[in-house]
Amino acid sequence: LTSSRLIFSSAEKKKLFWPLNDLLEMHFRRYLLRDSALEIKLVSHHGSILLNFSAVKDRSRIFQKVADLRPPRLVNREPMNPE
């Protein structure tokens, strides 16, 4: 996470990144019956991206760090419970 980009490395060693200005929404989600995923909706992407974390605390920490940067288009800054 930088002041202008959200960057993730995948298991295949690929780097994925998105400008923080493109973030519209972030929501906590469940993945494989665990509260460990984060759904991200972007301006430049049709649909959404689901990122799974190995630990719930990592997901929460990333959510809070992104929200603290206050991306200009981010609608929700508070986590919602998984559906």
mmCIF file of N, CA and C in Angstrom:
data_model
loop_
_atom_site.group_PDB
_atom_site.id
_atom_site.type_symbol
_atom_site.label_atom_id
_atom_site.label_comp_id
_atom_site.label_asym_id
_atom_site.label_seq_id
_atom_site.Cartn_x
_atom_site.Cartn_y
_atom_site.Cartn_z
ATOM 1 N N LEU A 1 0.858 -1.180 0.000
ATOM 2 C CA LEU A 1 0.000 0.000 0.000
ATOM 3 C C LEU A 1 0.893 1.228 0.000
ATOM 4 N N THR A 2 0.669 2.091 -0.969
ATOM 5 C CA THR A 2 1.378 3.365 -0.994
ATOM 6 C C THR A 2 0.338 4.474 -0.893
ATOM 7 N N SER A 3 0.779 5.698 -0.916
ATOM 8 C CA SER A 3 -0.169 6.807 -0.831
ATOM 9 C C SER A 3 -1.002 6.971 -2.097
ATOM 10 N N SER A 4 -0.624 6.287 -3.179
ATOM 11 C CA SER A 4 -1.377 6.429 -4.420
ATOM 12 C C SER A 4 -1.819 5.110 -5.048
ATOM 13 N N ARG A 5 -1.318 3.967 -4.546
ATOM 14 C CA ARG A 5 -1.660 2.674 -5.147
ATOM 15 C C ARG A 5 -1.911 1.592 -4.112
ATOM 16 N N LEU A 6 -2.764 0.683 -4.492
ATOM 17 C CA LEU A 6 -3.026 -0.535 -3.734
ATOM 18 C C LEU A 6 -2.341 -1.654 -4.515
ATOM 19 N N ILE A 7 -1.345 -2.311 -3.908
ATOM 20 C CA ILE A 7 -0.524 -3.298 -4.612
ATOM 21 C C ILE A 7 -0.592 -4.637 -3.877
ATOM 22 N N PHE A 8 -0.837 -5.722 -4.628
ATOM 23 C CA PHE A 8 -0.855 -7.066 -4.065
ATOM 24 C C PHE A 8 0.002 -7.977 -4.917
ATOM 25 N N SER A 9 0.666 -8.921 -4.272
ATOM 26 C CA SER A 9 1.396 -9.968 -4.986
ATOM 27 C C SER A 9 0.590 -11.248 -4.861
ATOM 28 N N SER A 10 0.360 -11.903 -5.981
ATOM 29 C CA SER A 10 -0.423 -13.137 -5.972
ATOM 30 C C SER A 10 0.481 -14.336 -5.718
ATOM 31 N N ALA A 11 -0.126 -15.479 -5.515
ATOM 32 C CA ALA A 11 0.623 -16.718 -5.272
ATOM 33 C C ALA A 11 1.502 -17.070 -6.472
ATOM 34 N N GLU A 12 1.108 -16.631 -7.656
ATOM 35 C CA GLU A 12 1.887 -16.899 -8.871
ATOM 36 C C GLU A 12 2.979 -15.851 -9.085
ATOM 37 N N LYS A 13 3.248 -15.051 -8.070
ATOM 38 C CA LYS A 13 4.284 -14.004 -8.118
ATOM 39 C C LYS A 13 3.929 -12.856 -9.051
ATOM 40 N N LYS A 14 2.653 -12.738 -9.396
ATOM 41 C CA LYS A 14 2.209 -11.603 -10.203
ATOM 42 C C LYS A 14 1.907 -10.440 -9.274
ATOM 43 N N LYS A 15 2.239 -9.247 -9.714
ATOM 44 C CA LYS A 15 1.896 -8.062 -8.946
ATOM 45 C C LYS A 15 0.654 -7.432 -9.549
ATOM 46 N N LEU A 16 -0.314 -7.198 -8.711
ATOM 47 C CA LEU A 16 -1.558 -6.553 -9.116
ATOM 48 C C LEU A 16 -1.617 -5.206 -8.413
ATOM 49 N N PHE A 17 -1.975 -4.154 -9.151
ATOM 50 C CA PHE A 17 -2.071 -2.860 -8.498
ATOM 51 C C PHE A 17 -3.168 -2.016 -9.125
ATOM 52 N N TRP A 18 -3.741 -1.158 -8.301
ATOM 53 C CA TRP A 18 -4.797 -0.262 -8.720
ATOM 54 C C TRP A 18 -4.563 1.098 -8.082
ATOM 55 N N PRO A 19 -4.826 2.171 -8.822
ATOM 56 C CA PRO A 19 -4.720 3.500 -8.220
ATOM 57 C C PRO A 19 -5.787 3.669 -7.134
ATOM 58 N N LEU A 20 -5.425 4.268 -6.018
ATOM 59 C CA LEU A 20 -6.395 4.490 -4.941
ATOM 60 C C LEU A 20 -7.546 5.383 -5.401
ATOM 61 N N ASN A 21 -7.283 6.253 -6.375
ATOM 62 C CA ASN A 21 -8.347 7.119 -6.896
ATOM 63 C C ASN A 21 -9.456 6.330 -7.572
ATOM 64 N N ASP A 22 -9.188 5.075 -7.959
ATOM 65 C CA ASP A 22 -10.189 4.237 -8.632
ATOM 66 C C ASP A 22 -11.075 3.463 -7.667
ATOM 67 N N LEU A 23 -10.773 3.463 -6.374
ATOM 68 C CA LEU A 23 -11.567 2.701 -5.411
ATOM 69 C C LEU A 23 -12.930 3.350 -5.186
ATOM 70 N N LEU A 24 -13.984 2.555 -5.357
ATOM 71 C CA LEU A 24 -15.344 3.027 -5.101
ATOM 72 C C LEU A 24 -15.889 2.481 -3.784
ATOM 73 N N GLU A 25 -15.724 1.168 -3.584
ATOM 74 C CA GLU A 25 -16.276 0.511 -2.396
ATOM 75 C C GLU A 25 -15.342 -0.599 -1.934
ATOM 76 N N MET A 26 -15.389 -0.862 -0.617
ATOM 77 C CA MET A 26 -14.704 -2.025 -0.035
ATOM 78 C C MET A 26 -15.667 -2.659 0.953
ATOM 79 N N HIS A 27 -15.741 -3.980 0.926
ATOM 80 C CA HIS A 27 -16.636 -4.705 1.821
ATOM 81 C C HIS A 27 -15.948 -5.962 2.334
ATOM 82 N N PHE A 28 -16.161 -6.264 3.610
ATOM 83 C CA PHE A 28 -15.707 -7.547 4.149
ATOM 84 C C PHE A 28 -16.588 -8.640 3.560
ATOM 85 N N ARG A 29 -15.977 -9.747 3.182
ATOM 86 C CA ARG A 29 -16.716 -10.880 2.629
ATOM 87 C C ARG A 29 -16.194 -12.181 3.214
ATOM 88 N N ARG A 30 -16.966 -13.242 3.006
ATOM 89 C CA ARG A 30 -16.556 -14.586 3.413
ATOM 90 C C ARG A 30 -15.991 -15.307 2.207
ATOM 91 N N TYR A 31 -15.005 -16.166 2.457
ATOM 92 C CA TYR A 31 -14.436 -17.011 1.417
ATOM 93 C C TYR A 31 -14.176 -18.375 2.046
ATOM 94 N N LEU A 32 -14.716 -19.431 1.450
ATOM 95 C CA LEU A 32 -14.606 -20.794 1.982
ATOM 96 C C LEU A 32 -15.028 -20.858 3.457
ATOM 97 N N LEU A 33 -16.151 -20.226 3.745
ATOM 98 C CA LEU A 33 -16.761 -20.202 5.082
ATOM 99 C C LEU A 33 -15.924 -19.479 6.134
ATOM 100 N N ARG A 34 -14.961 -18.677 5.717
ATOM 101 C CA ARG A 34 -14.126 -17.898 6.642
ATOM 102 C C ARG A 34 -14.312 -16.413 6.362
ATOM 103 N N ASP A 35 -14.319 -15.612 7.399
ATOM 104 C CA ASP A 35 -14.410 -14.163 7.261
ATOM 105 C C ASP A 35 -13.030 -13.605 6.931
ATOM 106 N N SER A 36 -12.535 -13.918 5.732
ATOM 107 C CA SER A 36 -11.141 -13.583 5.424
ATOM 108 C C SER A 36 -10.962 -12.823 4.113
ATOM 109 N N ALA A 37 -12.044 -12.427 3.471
ATOM 110 C CA ALA A 37 -11.922 -11.797 2.158
ATOM 111 C C ALA A 37 -12.344 -10.329 2.187
ATOM 112 N N LEU A 38 -11.850 -9.616 1.192
ATOM 113 C CA LEU A 38 -12.169 -8.207 1.013
ATOM 114 C C LEU A 38 -12.585 -8.022 -0.439
ATOM 115 N N GLU A 39 -13.795 -7.501 -0.640
ATOM 116 C CA GLU A 39 -14.279 -7.215 -1.989
ATOM 117 C C GLU A 39 -14.008 -5.752 -2.291
ATOM 118 N N ILE A 40 -13.429 -5.494 -3.455
ATOM 119 C CA ILE A 40 -13.098 -4.134 -3.864
ATOM 120 C C ILE A 40 -13.787 -3.840 -5.184
ATOM 121 N N LYS A 41 -14.502 -2.718 -5.232
ATOM 122 C CA LYS A 41 -15.128 -2.266 -6.475
ATOM 123 C C LYS A 41 -14.358 -1.041 -6.951
ATOM 124 N N LEU A 42 -14.026 -1.056 -8.243
ATOM 125 C CA LEU A 42 -13.209 -0.002 -8.838
ATOM 126 C C LEU A 42 -13.962 0.723 -9.951
ATOM 127 N N VAL A 43 -13.583 1.966 -10.193
ATOM 128 C CA VAL A 43 -14.145 2.740 -11.296
ATOM 129 C C VAL A 43 -13.780 2.092 -12.621
ATOM 130 N N SER A 44 -12.534 1.675 -12.765
ATOM 131 C CA SER A 44 -12.006 1.201 -14.039
ATOM 132 C C SER A 44 -12.191 -0.298 -14.277
ATOM 133 N N HIS A 45 -12.953 -0.968 -13.443
ATOM 134 C CA HIS A 45 -13.086 -2.420 -13.542
ATOM 135 C C HIS A 45 -14.560 -2.782 -13.495
ATOM 136 N N HIS A 46 -15.010 -3.579 -14.458
ATOM 137 C CA HIS A 46 -16.397 -4.033 -14.435
ATOM 138 C C HIS A 46 -16.514 -5.144 -13.408
ATOM 139 N N GLY A 47 -17.486 -5.051 -12.548
ATOM 140 C CA GLY A 47 -17.632 -6.038 -11.485
ATOM 141 C C GLY A 47 -16.774 -5.662 -10.288
ATOM 142 N N SER A 48 -16.286 -6.660 -9.579
ATOM 143 C CA SER A 48 -15.483 -6.401 -8.388
ATOM 144 C C SER A 48 -14.357 -7.423 -8.288
ATOM 145 N N ILE A 49 -13.446 -7.152 -7.371
ATOM 146 C CA ILE A 49 -12.294 -8.019 -7.146
ATOM 147 C C ILE A 49 -12.408 -8.574 -5.740
ATOM 148 N N LEU A 50 -12.226 -9.883 -5.585
ATOM 149 C CA LEU A 50 -12.277 -10.514 -4.274
ATOM 150 C C LEU A 50 -10.863 -10.948 -3.890
ATOM 151 N N LEU A 51 -10.375 -10.389 -2.798
ATOM 152 C CA LEU A 51 -9.037 -10.724 -2.299
ATOM 153 C C LEU A 51 -9.195 -11.507 -1.009
ATOM 154 N N ASN A 52 -8.566 -12.676 -0.938
ATOM 155 C CA ASN A 52 -8.628 -13.498 0.260
ATOM 156 C C ASN A 52 -7.316 -13.373 1.035
ATOM 157 N N PHE A 53 -7.419 -13.242 2.343
ATOM 158 C CA PHE A 53 -6.254 -13.103 3.210
ATOM 159 C C PHE A 53 -6.126 -14.337 4.088
ATOM 160 N N SER A 54 -4.913 -14.669 4.469
ATOM 161 C CA SER A 54 -4.701 -15.852 5.301
ATOM 162 C C SER A 54 -5.194 -15.632 6.727
ATOM 163 N N ALA A 55 -5.268 -14.377 7.157
ATOM 164 C CA ALA A 55 -5.733 -14.081 8.516
ATOM 165 C C ALA A 55 -6.732 -12.930 8.473
ATOM 166 N N VAL A 56 -7.768 -13.026 9.302
ATOM 167 C CA VAL A 56 -8.786 -11.988 9.374
ATOM 168 C C VAL A 56 -8.161 -10.660 9.793
ATOM 169 N N LYS A 57 -7.185 -10.704 10.687
ATOM 170 C CA LYS A 57 -6.570 -9.452 11.153
ATOM 171 C C LYS A 57 -5.831 -8.745 10.019
ATOM 172 N N ASP A 58 -5.283 -9.508 9.054
ATOM 173 C CA ASP A 58 -4.624 -8.886 7.901
ATOM 174 C C ASP A 58 -5.645 -8.146 7.042
ATOM 175 N N ARG A 59 -6.783 -8.795 6.819
ATOM 176 C CA ARG A 59 -7.854 -8.154 6.043
ATOM 177 C C ARG A 59 -8.305 -6.869 6.715
ATOM 178 N N SER A 60 -8.514 -6.915 8.017
ATOM 179 C CA SER A 60 -8.969 -5.736 8.759
ATOM 180 C C SER A 60 -7.931 -4.625 8.732
ATOM 181 N N ARG A 61 -6.672 -5.008 8.849
ATOM 182 C CA ARG A 61 -5.589 -4.021 8.851
ATOM 183 C C ARG A 61 -5.487 -3.318 7.500
ATOM 184 N N ILE A 62 -5.581 -4.078 6.405
ATOM 185 C CA ILE A 62 -5.537 -3.483 5.066
ATOM 186 C C ILE A 62 -6.731 -2.559 4.859
ATOM 187 N N PHE A 63 -7.912 -3.021 5.246
ATOM 188 C CA PHE A 63 -9.111 -2.189 5.104
ATOM 189 C C PHE A 63 -8.902 -0.857 5.810
ATOM 190 N N GLN A 64 -8.434 -0.901 7.059
ATOM 191 C CA GLN A 64 -8.271 0.322 7.843
ATOM 192 C C GLN A 64 -7.201 1.243 7.255
ATOM 193 N N LYS A 65 -6.103 0.665 6.783
ATOM 194 C CA LYS A 65 -5.041 1.486 6.187
ATOM 195 C C LYS A 65 -5.531 2.186 4.920
ATOM 196 N N VAL A 66 -6.278 1.478 4.096
ATOM 197 C CA VAL A 66 -6.819 2.100 2.887
ATOM 198 C C VAL A 66 -7.816 3.192 3.264
ATOM 199 N N ALA A 67 -8.713 2.906 4.193
ATOM 200 C CA ALA A 67 -9.703 3.898 4.616
ATOM 201 C C ALA A 67 -9.028 5.134 5.217
ATOM 202 N N ASP A 68 -7.939 4.938 5.952
ATOM 203 C CA ASP A 68 -7.215 6.067 6.550
ATOM 204 C C ASP A 68 -6.593 6.985 5.499
ATOM 205 N N LEU A 69 -6.285 6.449 4.323
ATOM 206 C CA LEU A 69 -5.740 7.271 3.241
ATOM 207 C C LEU A 69 -6.815 8.124 2.571
ATOM 208 N N ARG A 70 -8.065 7.822 2.860
ATOM 209 C CA ARG A 70 -9.216 8.569 2.364
ATOM 210 C C ARG A 70 -9.225 8.744 0.839
ATOM 211 N N PRO A 71 -9.258 7.631 0.109
ATOM 212 C CA PRO A 71 -9.364 7.758 -1.356
ATOM 213 C C PRO A 71 -10.588 8.601 -1.711
ATOM 214 N N PRO A 72 -10.457 9.522 -2.653
ATOM 215 C CA PRO A 72 -11.524 10.498 -2.916
ATOM 216 C C PRO A 72 -12.863 9.916 -3.348
ATOM 217 N N ARG A 73 -12.872 8.790 -4.032
ATOM 218 C CA ARG A 73 -14.134 8.210 -4.521
ATOM 219 C C ARG A 73 -14.680 7.111 -3.625
ATOM 220 N N LEU A 74 -13.966 6.754 -2.585
ATOM 221 C CA LEU A 74 -14.404 5.660 -1.716
ATOM 222 C C LEU A 74 -15.667 6.072 -0.979
ATOM 223 N N VAL A 75 -16.739 5.327 -1.213
ATOM 224 C CA VAL A 75 -18.051 5.654 -0.655
ATOM 225 C C VAL A 75 -18.133 5.250 0.817
ATOM 226 N N ASN A 76 -17.791 4.021 1.123
ATOM 227 C CA ASN A 76 -17.902 3.534 2.503
ATOM 228 C C ASN A 76 -16.521 3.466 3.148
ATOM 229 N N ARG A 77 -16.421 3.988 4.342
ATOM 230 C CA ARG A 77 -15.162 3.955 5.073
ATOM 231 C C ARG A 77 -15.267 3.083 6.326
ATOM 232 N N GLU A 78 -16.415 2.474 6.520
ATOM 233 C CA GLU A 78 -16.633 1.596 7.661
ATOM 234 C C GLU A 78 -16.891 0.187 7.157
ATOM 235 N N PRO A 79 -16.285 -0.827 7.784
ATOM 236 C CA PRO A 79 -16.523 -2.200 7.322
ATOM 237 C C PRO A 79 -17.954 -2.639 7.551
ATOM 238 N N MET A 80 -18.450 -3.431 6.629
ATOM 239 C CA MET A 80 -19.773 -4.044 6.777
ATOM 240 C C MET A 80 -19.552 -5.505 7.102
ATOM 241 N N ASN A 81 -20.501 -6.108 7.818
ATOM 242 C CA ASN A 81 -20.400 -7.523 8.132
ATOM 243 C C ASN A 81 -20.535 -8.349 6.860
ATOM 244 N N PRO A 82 -19.862 -9.498 6.798
ATOM 245 C CA PRO A 82 -19.990 -10.367 5.613
ATOM 246 C C PRO A 82 -21.437 -10.794 5.408
ATOM 247 N N GLU A 83 -21.795 -10.989 4.169
ATOM 248 C CA GLU A 83 -23.153 -11.431 3.859
ATOM 249 C C GLU A 83 -23.267 -12.923 4.026
#
